[in-house]
Tab-separated table of C-alpha atoms in Angstrom:
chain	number	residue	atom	x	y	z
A	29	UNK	CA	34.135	-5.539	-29.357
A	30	UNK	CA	36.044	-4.393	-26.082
A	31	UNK	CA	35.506	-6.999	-23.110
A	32	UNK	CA	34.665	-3.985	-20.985
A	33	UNK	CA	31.951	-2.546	-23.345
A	34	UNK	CA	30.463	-6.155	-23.593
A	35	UNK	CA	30.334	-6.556	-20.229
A	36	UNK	CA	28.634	-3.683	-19.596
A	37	UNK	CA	26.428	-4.302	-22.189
A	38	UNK	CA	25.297	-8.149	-21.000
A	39	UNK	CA	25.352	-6.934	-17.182
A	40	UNK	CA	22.519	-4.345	-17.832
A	41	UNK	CA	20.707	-5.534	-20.624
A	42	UNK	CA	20.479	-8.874	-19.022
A	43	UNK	CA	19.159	-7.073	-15.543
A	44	UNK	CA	16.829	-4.789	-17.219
A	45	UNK	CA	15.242	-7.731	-19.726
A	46	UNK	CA	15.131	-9.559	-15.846
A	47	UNK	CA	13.318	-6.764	-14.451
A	48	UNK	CA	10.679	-6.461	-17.260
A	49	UNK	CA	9.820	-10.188	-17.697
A	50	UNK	CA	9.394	-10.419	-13.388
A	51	UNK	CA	12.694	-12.288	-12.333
A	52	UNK	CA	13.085	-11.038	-8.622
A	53	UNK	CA	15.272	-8.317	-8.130
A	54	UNK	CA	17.885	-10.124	-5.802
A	55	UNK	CA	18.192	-13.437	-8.351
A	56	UNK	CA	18.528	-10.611	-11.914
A	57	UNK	CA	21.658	-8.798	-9.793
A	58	UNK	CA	23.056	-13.047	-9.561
A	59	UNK	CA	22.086	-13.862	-13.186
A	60	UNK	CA	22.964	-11.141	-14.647
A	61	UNK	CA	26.457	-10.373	-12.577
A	62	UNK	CA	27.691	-14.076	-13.650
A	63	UNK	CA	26.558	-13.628	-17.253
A	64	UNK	CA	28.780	-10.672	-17.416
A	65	UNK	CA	31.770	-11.910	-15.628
A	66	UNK	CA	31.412	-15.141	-18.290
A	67	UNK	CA	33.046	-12.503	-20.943
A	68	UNK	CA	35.627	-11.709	-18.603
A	69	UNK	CA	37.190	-14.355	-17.041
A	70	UNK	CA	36.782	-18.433	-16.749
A	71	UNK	CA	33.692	-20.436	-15.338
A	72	UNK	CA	36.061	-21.729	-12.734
A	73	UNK	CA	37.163	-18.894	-11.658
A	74	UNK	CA	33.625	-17.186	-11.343
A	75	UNK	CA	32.421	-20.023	-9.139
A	76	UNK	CA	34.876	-19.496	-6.692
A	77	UNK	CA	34.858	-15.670	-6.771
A	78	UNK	CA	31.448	-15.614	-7.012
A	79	UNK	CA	30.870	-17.552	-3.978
A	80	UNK	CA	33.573	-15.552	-2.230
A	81	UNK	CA	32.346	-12.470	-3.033
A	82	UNK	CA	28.206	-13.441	-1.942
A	83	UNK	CA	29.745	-14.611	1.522
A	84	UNK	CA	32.075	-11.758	2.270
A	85	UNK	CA	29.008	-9.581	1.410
A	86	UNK	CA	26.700	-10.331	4.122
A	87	UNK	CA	30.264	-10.999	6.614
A	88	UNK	CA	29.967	-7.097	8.469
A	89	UNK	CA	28.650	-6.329	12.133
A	90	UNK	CA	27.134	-3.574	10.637
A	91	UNK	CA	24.425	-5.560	9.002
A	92	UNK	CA	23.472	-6.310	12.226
A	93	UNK	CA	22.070	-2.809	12.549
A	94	UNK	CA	19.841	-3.687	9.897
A	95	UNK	CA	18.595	-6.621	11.289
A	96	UNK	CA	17.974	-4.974	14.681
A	97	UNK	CA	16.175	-2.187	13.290
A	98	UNK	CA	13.480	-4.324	11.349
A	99	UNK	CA	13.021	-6.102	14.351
A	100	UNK	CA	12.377	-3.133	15.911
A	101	UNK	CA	10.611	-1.671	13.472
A	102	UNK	CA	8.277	-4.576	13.530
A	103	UNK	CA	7.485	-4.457	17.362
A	104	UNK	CA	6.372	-0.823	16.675
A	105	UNK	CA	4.299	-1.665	14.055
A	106	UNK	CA	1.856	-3.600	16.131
A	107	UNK	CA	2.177	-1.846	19.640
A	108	UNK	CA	-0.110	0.574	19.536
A	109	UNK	CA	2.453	3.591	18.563
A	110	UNK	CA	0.857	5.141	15.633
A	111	UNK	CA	-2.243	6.321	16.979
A	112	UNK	CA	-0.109	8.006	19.467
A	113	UNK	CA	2.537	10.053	17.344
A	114	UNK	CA	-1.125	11.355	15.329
A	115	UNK	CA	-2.385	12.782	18.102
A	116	UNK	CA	1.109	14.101	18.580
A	117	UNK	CA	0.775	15.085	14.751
A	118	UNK	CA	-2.441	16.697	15.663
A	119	UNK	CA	-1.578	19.334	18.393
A	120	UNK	CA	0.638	20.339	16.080
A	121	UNK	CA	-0.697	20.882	13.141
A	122	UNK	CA	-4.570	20.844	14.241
A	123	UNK	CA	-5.278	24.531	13.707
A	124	UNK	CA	-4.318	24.942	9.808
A	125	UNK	CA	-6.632	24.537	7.107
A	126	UNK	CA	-6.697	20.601	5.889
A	127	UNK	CA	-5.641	19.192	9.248
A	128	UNK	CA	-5.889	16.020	8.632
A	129	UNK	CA	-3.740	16.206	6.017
A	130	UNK	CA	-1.356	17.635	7.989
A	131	UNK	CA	-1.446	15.466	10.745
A	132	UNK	CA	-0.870	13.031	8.144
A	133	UNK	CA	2.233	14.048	7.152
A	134	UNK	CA	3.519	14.534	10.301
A	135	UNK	CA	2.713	11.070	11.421
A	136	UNK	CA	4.328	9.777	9.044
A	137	UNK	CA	7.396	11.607	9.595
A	138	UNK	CA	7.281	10.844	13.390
A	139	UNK	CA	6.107	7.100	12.575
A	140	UNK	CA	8.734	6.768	9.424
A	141	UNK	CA	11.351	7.512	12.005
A	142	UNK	CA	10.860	5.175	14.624
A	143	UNK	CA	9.718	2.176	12.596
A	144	UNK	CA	12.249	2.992	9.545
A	145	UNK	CA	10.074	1.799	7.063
A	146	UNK	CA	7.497	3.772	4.659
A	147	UNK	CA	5.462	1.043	3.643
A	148	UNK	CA	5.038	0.409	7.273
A	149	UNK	CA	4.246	4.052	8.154
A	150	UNK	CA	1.795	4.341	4.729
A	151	UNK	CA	-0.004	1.178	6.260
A	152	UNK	CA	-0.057	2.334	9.906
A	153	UNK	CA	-0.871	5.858	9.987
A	154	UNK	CA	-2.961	5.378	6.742
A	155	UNK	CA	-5.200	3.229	8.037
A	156	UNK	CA	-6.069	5.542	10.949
A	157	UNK	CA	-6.410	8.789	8.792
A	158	UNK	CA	-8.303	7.116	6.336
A	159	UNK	CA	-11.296	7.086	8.115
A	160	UNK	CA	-10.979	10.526	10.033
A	161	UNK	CA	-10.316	11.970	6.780
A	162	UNK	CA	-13.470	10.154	5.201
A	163	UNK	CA	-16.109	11.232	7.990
A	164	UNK	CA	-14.794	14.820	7.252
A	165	UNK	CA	-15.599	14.769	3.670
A	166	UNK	CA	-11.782	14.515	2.275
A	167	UNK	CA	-11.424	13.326	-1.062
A	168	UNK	CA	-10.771	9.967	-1.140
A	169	UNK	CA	-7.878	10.347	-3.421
A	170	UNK	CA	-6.175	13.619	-2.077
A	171	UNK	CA	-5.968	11.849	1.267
A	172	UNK	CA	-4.184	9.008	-0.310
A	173	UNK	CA	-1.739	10.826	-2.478
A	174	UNK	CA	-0.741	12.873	0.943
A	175	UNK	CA	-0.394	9.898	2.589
A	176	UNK	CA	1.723	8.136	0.222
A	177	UNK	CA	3.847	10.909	-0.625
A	178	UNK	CA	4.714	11.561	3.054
A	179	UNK	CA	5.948	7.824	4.137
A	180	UNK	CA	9.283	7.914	2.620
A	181	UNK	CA	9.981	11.038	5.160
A	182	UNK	CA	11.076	8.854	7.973
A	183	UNK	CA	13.322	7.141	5.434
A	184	UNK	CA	15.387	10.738	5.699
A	185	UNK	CA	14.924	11.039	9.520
A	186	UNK	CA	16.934	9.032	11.599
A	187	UNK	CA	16.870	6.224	12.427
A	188	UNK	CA	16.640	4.727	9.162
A	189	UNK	CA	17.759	1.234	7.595
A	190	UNK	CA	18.183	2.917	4.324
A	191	UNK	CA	21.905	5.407	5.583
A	192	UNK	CA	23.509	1.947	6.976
A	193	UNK	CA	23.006	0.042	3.888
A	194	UNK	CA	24.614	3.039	1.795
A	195	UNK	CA	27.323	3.345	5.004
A	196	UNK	CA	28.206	-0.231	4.275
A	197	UNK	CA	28.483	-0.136	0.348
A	198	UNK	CA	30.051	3.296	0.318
A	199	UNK	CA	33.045	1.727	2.249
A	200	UNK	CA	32.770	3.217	5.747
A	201	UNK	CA	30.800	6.392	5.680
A	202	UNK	CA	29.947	7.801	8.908
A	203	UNK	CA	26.568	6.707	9.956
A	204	UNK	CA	26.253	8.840	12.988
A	205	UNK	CA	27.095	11.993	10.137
A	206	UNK	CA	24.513	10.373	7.903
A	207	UNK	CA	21.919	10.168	10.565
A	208	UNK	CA	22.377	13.719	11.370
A	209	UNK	CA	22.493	14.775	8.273
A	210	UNK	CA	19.288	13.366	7.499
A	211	UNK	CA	16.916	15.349	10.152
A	212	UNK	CA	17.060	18.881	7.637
A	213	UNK	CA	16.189	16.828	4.198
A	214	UNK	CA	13.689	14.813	5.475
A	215	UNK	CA	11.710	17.551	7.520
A	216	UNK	CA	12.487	19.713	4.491
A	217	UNK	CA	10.809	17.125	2.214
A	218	UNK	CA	7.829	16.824	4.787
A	219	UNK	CA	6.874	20.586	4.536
A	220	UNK	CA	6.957	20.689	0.930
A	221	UNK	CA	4.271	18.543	0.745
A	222	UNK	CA	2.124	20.630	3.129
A	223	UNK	CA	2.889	23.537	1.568
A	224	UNK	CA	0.544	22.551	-1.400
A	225	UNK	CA	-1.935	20.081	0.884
A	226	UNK	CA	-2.386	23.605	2.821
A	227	UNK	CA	-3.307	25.403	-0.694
A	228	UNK	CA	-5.364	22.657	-1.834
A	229	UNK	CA	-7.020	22.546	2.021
A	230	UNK	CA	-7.953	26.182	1.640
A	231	UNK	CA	-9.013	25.966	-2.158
A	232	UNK	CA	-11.205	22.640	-1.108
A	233	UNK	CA	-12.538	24.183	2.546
A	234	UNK	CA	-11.229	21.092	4.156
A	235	UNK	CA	-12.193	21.648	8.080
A	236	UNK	CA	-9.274	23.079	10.421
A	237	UNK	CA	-9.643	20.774	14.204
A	238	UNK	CA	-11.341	21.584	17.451
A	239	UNK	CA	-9.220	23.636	19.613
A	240	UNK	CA	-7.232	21.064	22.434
A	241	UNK	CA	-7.116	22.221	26.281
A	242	UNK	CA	-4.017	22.804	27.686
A	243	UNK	CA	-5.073	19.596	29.911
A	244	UNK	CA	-5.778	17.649	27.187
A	245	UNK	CA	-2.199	18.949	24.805
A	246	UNK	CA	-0.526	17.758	28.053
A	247	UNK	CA	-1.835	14.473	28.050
A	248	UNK	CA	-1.149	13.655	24.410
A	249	UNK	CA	2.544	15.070	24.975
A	250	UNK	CA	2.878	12.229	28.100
A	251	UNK	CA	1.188	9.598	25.859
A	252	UNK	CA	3.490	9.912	23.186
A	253	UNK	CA	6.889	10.528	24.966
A	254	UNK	CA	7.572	7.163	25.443
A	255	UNK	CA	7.526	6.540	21.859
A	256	UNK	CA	9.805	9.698	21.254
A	257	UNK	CA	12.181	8.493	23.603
A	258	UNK	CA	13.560	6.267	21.641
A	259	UNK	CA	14.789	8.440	18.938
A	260	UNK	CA	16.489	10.227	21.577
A	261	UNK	CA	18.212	7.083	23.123
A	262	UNK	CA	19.039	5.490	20.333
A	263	UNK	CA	20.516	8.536	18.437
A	264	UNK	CA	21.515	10.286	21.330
A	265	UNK	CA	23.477	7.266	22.143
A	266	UNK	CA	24.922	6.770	18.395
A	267	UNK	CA	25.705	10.313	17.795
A	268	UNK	CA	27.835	10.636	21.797
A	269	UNK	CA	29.686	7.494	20.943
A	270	UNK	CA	28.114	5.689	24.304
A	271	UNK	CA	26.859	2.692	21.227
A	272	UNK	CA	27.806	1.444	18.101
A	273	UNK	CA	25.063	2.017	14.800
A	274	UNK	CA	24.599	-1.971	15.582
A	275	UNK	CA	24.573	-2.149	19.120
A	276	UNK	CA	22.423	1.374	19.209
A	277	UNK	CA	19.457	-0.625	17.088
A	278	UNK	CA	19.573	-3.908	19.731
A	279	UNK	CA	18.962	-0.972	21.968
A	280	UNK	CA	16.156	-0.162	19.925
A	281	UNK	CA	14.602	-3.704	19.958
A	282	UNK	CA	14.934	-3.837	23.717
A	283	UNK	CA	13.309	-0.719	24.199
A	284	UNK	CA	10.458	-1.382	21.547
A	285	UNK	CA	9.663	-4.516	23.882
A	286	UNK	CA	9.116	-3.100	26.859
A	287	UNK	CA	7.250	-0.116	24.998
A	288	UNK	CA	4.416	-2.877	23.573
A	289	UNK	CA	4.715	-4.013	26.946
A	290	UNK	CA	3.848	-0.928	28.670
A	291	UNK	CA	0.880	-0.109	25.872
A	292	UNK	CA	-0.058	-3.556	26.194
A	293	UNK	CA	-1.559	-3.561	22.121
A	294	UNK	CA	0.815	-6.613	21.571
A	295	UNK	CA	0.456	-10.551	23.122
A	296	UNK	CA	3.565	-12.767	23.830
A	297	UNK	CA	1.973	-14.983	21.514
A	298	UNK	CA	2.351	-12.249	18.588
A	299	UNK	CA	5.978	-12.081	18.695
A	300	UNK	CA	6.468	-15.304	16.422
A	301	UNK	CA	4.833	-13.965	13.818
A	302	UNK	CA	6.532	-10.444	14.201
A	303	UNK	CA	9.608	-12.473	14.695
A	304	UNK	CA	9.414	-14.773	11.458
A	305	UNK	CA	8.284	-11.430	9.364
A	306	UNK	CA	11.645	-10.126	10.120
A	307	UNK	CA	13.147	-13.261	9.666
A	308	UNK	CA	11.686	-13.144	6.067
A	309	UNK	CA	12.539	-9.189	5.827
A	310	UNK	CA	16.188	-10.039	6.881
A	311	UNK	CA	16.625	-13.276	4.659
A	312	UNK	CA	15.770	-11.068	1.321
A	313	UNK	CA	17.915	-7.788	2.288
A	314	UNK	CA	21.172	-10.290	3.148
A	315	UNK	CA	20.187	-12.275	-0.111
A	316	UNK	CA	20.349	-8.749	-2.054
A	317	UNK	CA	23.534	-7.636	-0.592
A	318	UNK	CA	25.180	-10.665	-0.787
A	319	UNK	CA	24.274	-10.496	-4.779
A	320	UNK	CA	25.117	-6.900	-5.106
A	321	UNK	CA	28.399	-7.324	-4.123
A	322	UNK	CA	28.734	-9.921	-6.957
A	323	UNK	CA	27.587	-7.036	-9.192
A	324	UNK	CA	29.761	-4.954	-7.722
A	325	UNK	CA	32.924	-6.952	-8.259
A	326	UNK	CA	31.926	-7.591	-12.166
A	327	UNK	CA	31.571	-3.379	-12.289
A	328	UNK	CA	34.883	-3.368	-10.864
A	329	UNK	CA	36.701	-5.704	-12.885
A	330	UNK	CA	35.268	-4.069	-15.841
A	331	UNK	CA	36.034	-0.634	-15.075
A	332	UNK	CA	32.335	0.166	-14.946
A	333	UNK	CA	32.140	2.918	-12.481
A	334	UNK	CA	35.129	4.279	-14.416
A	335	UNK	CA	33.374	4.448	-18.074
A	336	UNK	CA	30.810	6.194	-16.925
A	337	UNK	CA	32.276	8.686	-14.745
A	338	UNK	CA	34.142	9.367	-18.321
A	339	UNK	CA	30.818	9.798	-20.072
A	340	UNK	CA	29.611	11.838	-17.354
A	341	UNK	CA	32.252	13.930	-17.311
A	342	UNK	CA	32.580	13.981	-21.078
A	343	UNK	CA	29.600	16.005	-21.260
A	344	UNK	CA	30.320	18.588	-18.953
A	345	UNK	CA	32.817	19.219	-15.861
A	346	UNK	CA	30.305	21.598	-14.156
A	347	UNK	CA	28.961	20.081	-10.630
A	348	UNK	CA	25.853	21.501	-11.625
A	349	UNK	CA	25.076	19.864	-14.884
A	350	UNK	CA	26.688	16.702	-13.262
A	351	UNK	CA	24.531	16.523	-10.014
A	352	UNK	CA	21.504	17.231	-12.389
A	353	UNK	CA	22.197	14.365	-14.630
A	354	UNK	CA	22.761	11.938	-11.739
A	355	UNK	CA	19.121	13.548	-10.235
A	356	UNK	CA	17.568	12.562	-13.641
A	357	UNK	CA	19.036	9.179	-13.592
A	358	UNK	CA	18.041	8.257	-10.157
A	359	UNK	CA	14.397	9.397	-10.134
A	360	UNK	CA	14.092	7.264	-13.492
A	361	UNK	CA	15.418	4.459	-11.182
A	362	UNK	CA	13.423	4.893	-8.662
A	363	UNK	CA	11.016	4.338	-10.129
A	364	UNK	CA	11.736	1.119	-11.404
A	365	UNK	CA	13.571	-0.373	-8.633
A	366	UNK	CA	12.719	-0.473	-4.692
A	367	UNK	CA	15.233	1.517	-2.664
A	368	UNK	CA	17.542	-1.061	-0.849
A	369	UNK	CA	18.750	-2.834	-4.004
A	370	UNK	CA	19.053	0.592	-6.164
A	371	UNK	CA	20.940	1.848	-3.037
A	372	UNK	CA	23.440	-1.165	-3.275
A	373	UNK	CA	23.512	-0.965	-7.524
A	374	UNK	CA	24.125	2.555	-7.934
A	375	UNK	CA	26.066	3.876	-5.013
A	376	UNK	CA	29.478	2.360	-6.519
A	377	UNK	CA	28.482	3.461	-9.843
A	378	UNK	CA	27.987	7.314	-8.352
A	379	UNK	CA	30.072	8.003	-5.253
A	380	UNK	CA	33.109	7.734	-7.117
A	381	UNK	CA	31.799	10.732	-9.625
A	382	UNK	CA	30.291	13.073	-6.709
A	383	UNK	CA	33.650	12.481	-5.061
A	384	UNK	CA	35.954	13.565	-8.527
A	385	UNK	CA	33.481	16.787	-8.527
A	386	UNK	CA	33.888	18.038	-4.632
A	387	UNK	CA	30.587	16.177	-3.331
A	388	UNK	CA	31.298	14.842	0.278
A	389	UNK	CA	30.116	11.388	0.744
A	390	UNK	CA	27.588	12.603	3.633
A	391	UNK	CA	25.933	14.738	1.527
A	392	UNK	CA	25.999	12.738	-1.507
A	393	UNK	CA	24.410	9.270	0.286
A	394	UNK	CA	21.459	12.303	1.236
A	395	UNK	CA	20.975	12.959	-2.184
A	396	UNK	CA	20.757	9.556	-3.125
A	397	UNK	CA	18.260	8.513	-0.879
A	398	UNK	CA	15.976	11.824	-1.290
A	399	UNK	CA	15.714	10.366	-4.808
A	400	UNK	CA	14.667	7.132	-4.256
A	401	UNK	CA	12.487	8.323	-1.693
A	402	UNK	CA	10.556	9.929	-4.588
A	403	UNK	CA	10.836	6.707	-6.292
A	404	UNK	CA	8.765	4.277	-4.116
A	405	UNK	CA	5.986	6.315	-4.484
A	406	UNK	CA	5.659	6.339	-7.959
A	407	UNK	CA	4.029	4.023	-10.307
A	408	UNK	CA	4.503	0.987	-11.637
A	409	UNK	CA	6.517	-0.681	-9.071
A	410	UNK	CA	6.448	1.840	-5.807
A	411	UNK	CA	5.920	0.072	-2.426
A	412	UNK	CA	4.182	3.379	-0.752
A	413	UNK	CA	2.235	3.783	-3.807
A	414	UNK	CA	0.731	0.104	-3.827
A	415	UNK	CA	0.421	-0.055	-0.081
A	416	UNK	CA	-1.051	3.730	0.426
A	417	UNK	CA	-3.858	2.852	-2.120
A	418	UNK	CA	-4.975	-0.184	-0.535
A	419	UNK	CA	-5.219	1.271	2.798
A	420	UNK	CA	-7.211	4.249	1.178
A	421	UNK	CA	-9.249	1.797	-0.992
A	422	UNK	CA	-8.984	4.031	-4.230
A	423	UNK	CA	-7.284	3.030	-7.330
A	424	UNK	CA	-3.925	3.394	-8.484
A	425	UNK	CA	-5.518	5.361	-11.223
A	426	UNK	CA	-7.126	7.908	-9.591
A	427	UNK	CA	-4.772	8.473	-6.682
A	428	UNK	CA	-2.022	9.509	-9.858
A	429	UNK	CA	-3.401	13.119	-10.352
A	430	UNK	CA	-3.531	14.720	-7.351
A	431	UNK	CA	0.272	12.625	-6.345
A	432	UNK	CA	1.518	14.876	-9.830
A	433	UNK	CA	0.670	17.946	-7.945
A	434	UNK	CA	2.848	16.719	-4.335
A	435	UNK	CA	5.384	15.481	-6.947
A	436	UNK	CA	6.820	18.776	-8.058
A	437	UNK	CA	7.696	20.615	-4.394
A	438	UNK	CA	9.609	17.269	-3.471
A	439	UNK	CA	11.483	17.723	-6.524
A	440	UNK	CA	12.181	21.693	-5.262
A	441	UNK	CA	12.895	20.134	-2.269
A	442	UNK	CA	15.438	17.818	-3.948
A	443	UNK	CA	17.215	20.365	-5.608
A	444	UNK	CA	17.410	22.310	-2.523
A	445	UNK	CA	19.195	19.542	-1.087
A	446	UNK	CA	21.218	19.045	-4.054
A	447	UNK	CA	22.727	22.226	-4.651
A	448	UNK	CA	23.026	23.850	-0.843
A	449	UNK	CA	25.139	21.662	0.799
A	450	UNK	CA	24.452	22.730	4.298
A	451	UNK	CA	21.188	21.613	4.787
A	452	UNK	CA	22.707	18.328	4.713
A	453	UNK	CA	25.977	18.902	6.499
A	454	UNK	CA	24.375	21.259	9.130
A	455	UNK	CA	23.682	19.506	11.890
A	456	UNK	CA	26.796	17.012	11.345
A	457	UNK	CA	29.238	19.548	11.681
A	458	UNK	CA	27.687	21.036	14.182
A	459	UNK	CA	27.717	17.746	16.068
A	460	UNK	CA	31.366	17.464	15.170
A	461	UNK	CA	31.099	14.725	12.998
A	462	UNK	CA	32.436	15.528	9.978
């Protein structure tokens, strides 16, 4: 047998049989990387590559960015933001049919942005729509689906975690284009889903919100501007060139600080704990990069990327059929496999084919991430899905059906994505980044 096919073979079967008996992700990628290269090339010389390889993975300043924005992310998550971006969520939406719902979504997408997590926003916001939605007769399990569909938004919306770990594994892509390029998917994704929460709203009767004062719009506008602010700073800043991607997120730490401050909904005694749960955070995304760039060595060496970029384009040269196979491939990853380490796995395996059809990288790391958005909220292993459902107190089970039903316009909306170019590369080029 070739070297190359057996390599490929041990590399992924080893991984997947990793994946199914519990190994965690971050040690399979190891395991399985160095049972692979062991076909290829000597034990000696896979210790010292090996090691090499784990170290000058986690050696970038970018990374930094990464760190920075947890942090941040973290001091968000218990100052006393969420409650503010809802009411936000609320003016704005309050007058359709299913409100809540809406307000929901919106949250999240306001929320997702500024924290840059979805399991964060699915816990925050859902735990204060939960019982809104409860006391006005929602059911139970339509409230959860919404809300679990809706976190990965601010995964799209800038700024987000998930665009610097594919800028850093893609070899350089622009993260101020990726940012921007973001805003038009993620929104787009956001408004599918309340397209059908509005039919379902109307079909269930679900109440439509008090009318607001113009006193009373004006004060939730000044409560939550602060909060806003920061989006505008710290991509404002990014996207003019006054800050760096890593320097932009310390920004963003600084300015989350005095933000809990100024709320005061967070002690100076809190900040260990916030600080070690980064610490923790940061520990396992290093630990999966470093190991990922072990895997992507071996997938180098044995002209991985390369055999199946033949296959691919074996089957058919059109961008269309292409694009749709690579759709197919990543929403059945997804939803195996959490976003960060799919993101660092697949990204070498993929570029390379969207760039041999015409697919700019920009657009490309957009359609990646749009699918493994999807991904974490589906079962058996999504973090939204888990997380949503235990804030909402339903089960898994029951919170499946009415998710089917949000399921299908963010796959419209993913195709939308895929195959019109612009609503990625919009707002980039307008910017002049690309």
């Amino acid at each position: 047998m070739d070297t190359s096919l057996l390599a490929t073979i041990v590399l992924f079967g080893s991984f997947f049989i990793m994946l199914v008996i519990g190994v965690p992700i971050s040690v399979g990628i190891g395991i399985s990387s160095l049972l692979a290269a062991l076909t290829l090339v000597p034990l000696d010389i896979i210790t010292f590559t090996a090691a090499q390889k784990l170290f000058e993975g986690i050696d970038s300043f970018t990374l930094l960015a990464i760190i920075f924005f947890m942090l941040s992310g973290s001091i968000m998550n218990n100052g006393g933001i969420a409650i503010r971006l809802i009411n936000l969520a609320k003016l704005f939406v309050g007058r359709m049919p299913g409100s809540l719902a809406h307000t929901n979504v919106v949250g999240n997408m306001l929320f997702g942005s500024i924290s840059g997590s979805a399991v964060a926003s699915a816990a925050a916001i859902g735990s204060v729509m939960t019982p809104l939605q409860k006391k006005e007769k929602y059911d139970p399990s339509f409230s959860a689906a919404v809300n679990i569909a809706s976190a990965p938004t601010g995964l799209l919306i800038p700024p987000t975690t998930a665009f610097i770990v594919y800028s850093l594994v893609s070899g350089g892509t622009s993260i101020s284009a990726l940012f921007m390029a973001g805003y038009l998917p993620g929104i787009l994704m956001g408004l599918s889903i309340m397209i059908v929460a509005y039919f379902i709203a109307k079909k269930e009767k679900y109440p439509i919100a008090d009318k607001v004062t113009f006193k009373q719009g004006l004060k939730v506008v000044f409560d939550s501007l602060p909060s806003l602010s920061l989006i505008v700073v710290v991509i404002g800043g990014i996207v003019a060139g006054i800050f760096t991607a890593t320097e932009g997120a310390a920004v963003a730490v600084l300015y989350s600080a005095i933000l809990a401050a100024f709320y005061r909904e967070i002690k100076i005694s809190d900040f260990p704990i916030v600080l070690k749960d980064t610490l923790v955070m940061t520990g396992i995304v290093l630990f999966l990069v470093g190991a990922s760039s072990i895997m992507s060595w071996v997938m180098a060496y044995a002209g991985i990327p390369q055999q199946i970029t033949d296959l691919l384009l074996s089957i058919s040269d059109n961008p269309i059929i292409i694009l749709l196979l690579m759709n197919i491939i990543l929403l059945a990853v997804g939803i195996f496999m959490d976003i960060t380490p799919a993101i660092l796995i697949f990204t070498p395996i993929f570029l390379p084919i969207a760039t041999n059809i015409g697919i700019d990288p920009v657009h490309f790391g957009v359609i990646l991430i749009f699918n493994l958005c999807i991904g974490i909220t589906t079962p058996p292993v999504g973090s939204a899905l888990f997380v949503g459902s235990s804030v909402a107190n339903v089960s898994i089970e029951s919170v499946i059906r009415p998710l089917f039903k949000l399921y299908i316009p963010m796959v419209i909306a993913l195709l939308l994505v895929t195959y019109f170019e612009w609503i990625s590369l919009l707002i980039p080029r307008l910017f002049g980044l690309m």
